[in-house]
Amino acid sequence: MRIRINRVHHPVLVLGYGRRAGVWTQGCGIGCAGCVSRDTWDADPDTEVDVTEVVRWCASRPGDLDGVTISGGEPFDQPDAFLELLDGLNAWRAGLSRPVDLLAYSGRSLAVLRARFGEHLARLDAVIPGPFVEARAPGNRWRGSANQELVPLTPLGHERYDAEVDRPAGPTRLQLGSDGERVYHIGVPAPGDLNALEAALARRGLAYEEASWRS
């Protein structure tokens, strides 16, 4: 089976517990106002890869991996491929000597996820559901707006995330990455952070040709 992927990155240090692999799916039918990841909205078929490639990429990360974060885009917009990805990741991590948790983001409400995507939730350790609401930004740790929850789903999820459910975000931590053609940020910026970053880069003689959060 094939799945649309915007990018993958390792290590991710700002979207969940510890050192993580990050997987961003391509395509989002929700389209929250103020979203900073608009480059992930278009369901571009040219971004399709085999699910097994994504699993192999995660499995090839260094042995100090603590988890995998799956965001987007909207992972649940590709329900069959996403379920196959979760099955592959669960089969891989079952053979590891250290715990690796699976955390997913979704713009759908927890009620909708429970009603329509119970099989997916059963394969995750934690989920951050709910649309980004610009008027309620910023949210708690790892969340863009205050309506978004962090929901542990398994014993490992509770062990790692119970203490984070109501933890304030604190100072913004962003990572920058590049795929050779574009520079991207990783993390959850507070209002004004990306404009401040753009201004800081401009002072060093660097300018964006385009910025997806303004597109």
Tab-separated table of N, CA and C in Angstrom, residues 3 6 27 32 43 53 57 60-61 64 68 81-82 88 92 124 126-127 130 156 173 181 192 199 212:
chain	number	residue	atom	x	y	z
A	3	ILE	N	1.326	5.549	0.671
A	3	ILE	CA	0.888	6.619	1.562
A	3	ILE	C	1.561	7.912	1.125
A	6	ASN	N	4.871	13.987	3.265
A	6	ASN	CA	5.499	15.287	3.025
A	6	ASN	C	6.986	15.238	3.330
A	27	GLY	N	-1.468	15.885	2.707
A	27	GLY	CA	-2.891	15.941	2.448
A	27	GLY	C	-3.678	16.217	3.710
A	32	CYS	N	-7.245	24.177	8.834
A	32	CYS	CA	-7.462	25.125	9.927
A	32	CYS	C	-6.903	26.505	9.578
A	43	ALA	N	-3.349	17.092	-1.420
A	43	ALA	CA	-3.241	15.628	-1.505
A	43	ALA	C	-2.533	15.242	-2.804
A	53	GLU	N	8.449	1.485	3.017
A	53	GLU	CA	9.610	2.374	2.996
A	53	GLU	C	9.651	3.232	4.254
A	57	TRP	N	12.504	3.111	7.095
A	57	TRP	CA	13.235	4.323	7.486
A	57	TRP	C	13.230	4.474	9.002
A	60	SER	N	15.540	2.049	10.692
A	60	SER	CA	16.969	2.277	10.467
A	60	SER	C	17.528	3.420	11.299
A	61	ARG	N	16.704	4.032	12.127
A	61	ARG	CA	17.194	5.109	13.002
A	61	ARG	C	18.083	4.501	14.086
A	64	ASP	N	18.922	4.713	20.020
A	64	ASP	CA	18.472	5.512	21.159
A	64	ASP	C	17.110	6.142	20.913
A	68	VAL	N	8.033	7.595	17.841
A	68	VAL	CA	7.723	8.078	16.498
A	68	VAL	C	6.521	9.000	16.613
A	81	ALA	N	-4.004	3.407	4.645
A	81	ALA	CA	-2.544	3.465	4.616
A	81	ALA	C	-1.986	3.774	5.994
A	82	PHE	N	-2.665	4.642	6.732
A	82	PHE	CA	-2.211	4.983	8.078
A	82	PHE	C	-2.286	3.760	8.983
A	88	GLY	N	2.782	-1.783	10.784
A	88	GLY	CA	4.195	-2.008	10.522
A	88	GLY	C	5.083	-1.496	11.631
A	92	TRP	N	7.521	-3.740	14.119
A	92	TRP	CA	8.947	-3.410	14.268
A	92	TRP	C	9.320	-3.192	15.727
A	124	LEU	N	-1.965	3.205	18.871
A	124	LEU	CA	-1.193	4.371	19.298
A	124	LEU	C	-1.049	4.379	20.811
A	126	ALA	N	-0.494	7.505	22.328
A	126	ALA	CA	-1.063	8.796	22.695
A	126	ALA	C	-1.489	9.513	21.423
A	127	VAL	N	-2.455	10.404	21.569
A	127	VAL	CA	-2.929	11.189	20.434
A	127	VAL	C	-3.160	12.620	20.895
A	130	GLY	N	-7.929	17.409	17.745
A	130	GLY	CA	-8.590	18.701	17.741
A	130	GLY	C	-7.994	19.658	16.735
A	156	LEU	N	2.220	2.589	28.409
A	156	LEU	CA	3.405	3.367	28.045
A	156	LEU	C	3.042	4.826	27.812
A	173	ARG	N	10.481	26.056	21.473
A	173	ARG	CA	11.651	25.347	20.956
A	173	ARG	C	11.320	24.858	19.551
A	181	GLU	N	16.208	21.191	-0.883
A	181	GLU	CA	15.469	22.135	-1.707
A	181	GLU	C	14.707	23.160	-0.882
A	192	GLY	N	3.492	34.788	16.365
A	192	GLY	CA	4.587	35.734	16.171
A	192	GLY	C	5.958	35.111	16.068
A	199	ALA	N	12.555	37.544	10.591
A	199	ALA	CA	13.285	38.797	10.784
A	199	ALA	C	14.720	38.535	11.221
A	212	SER	N	5.384	28.931	3.740
A	212	SER	CA	4.139	28.177	3.602
A	212	SER	C	3.071	28.635	4.583
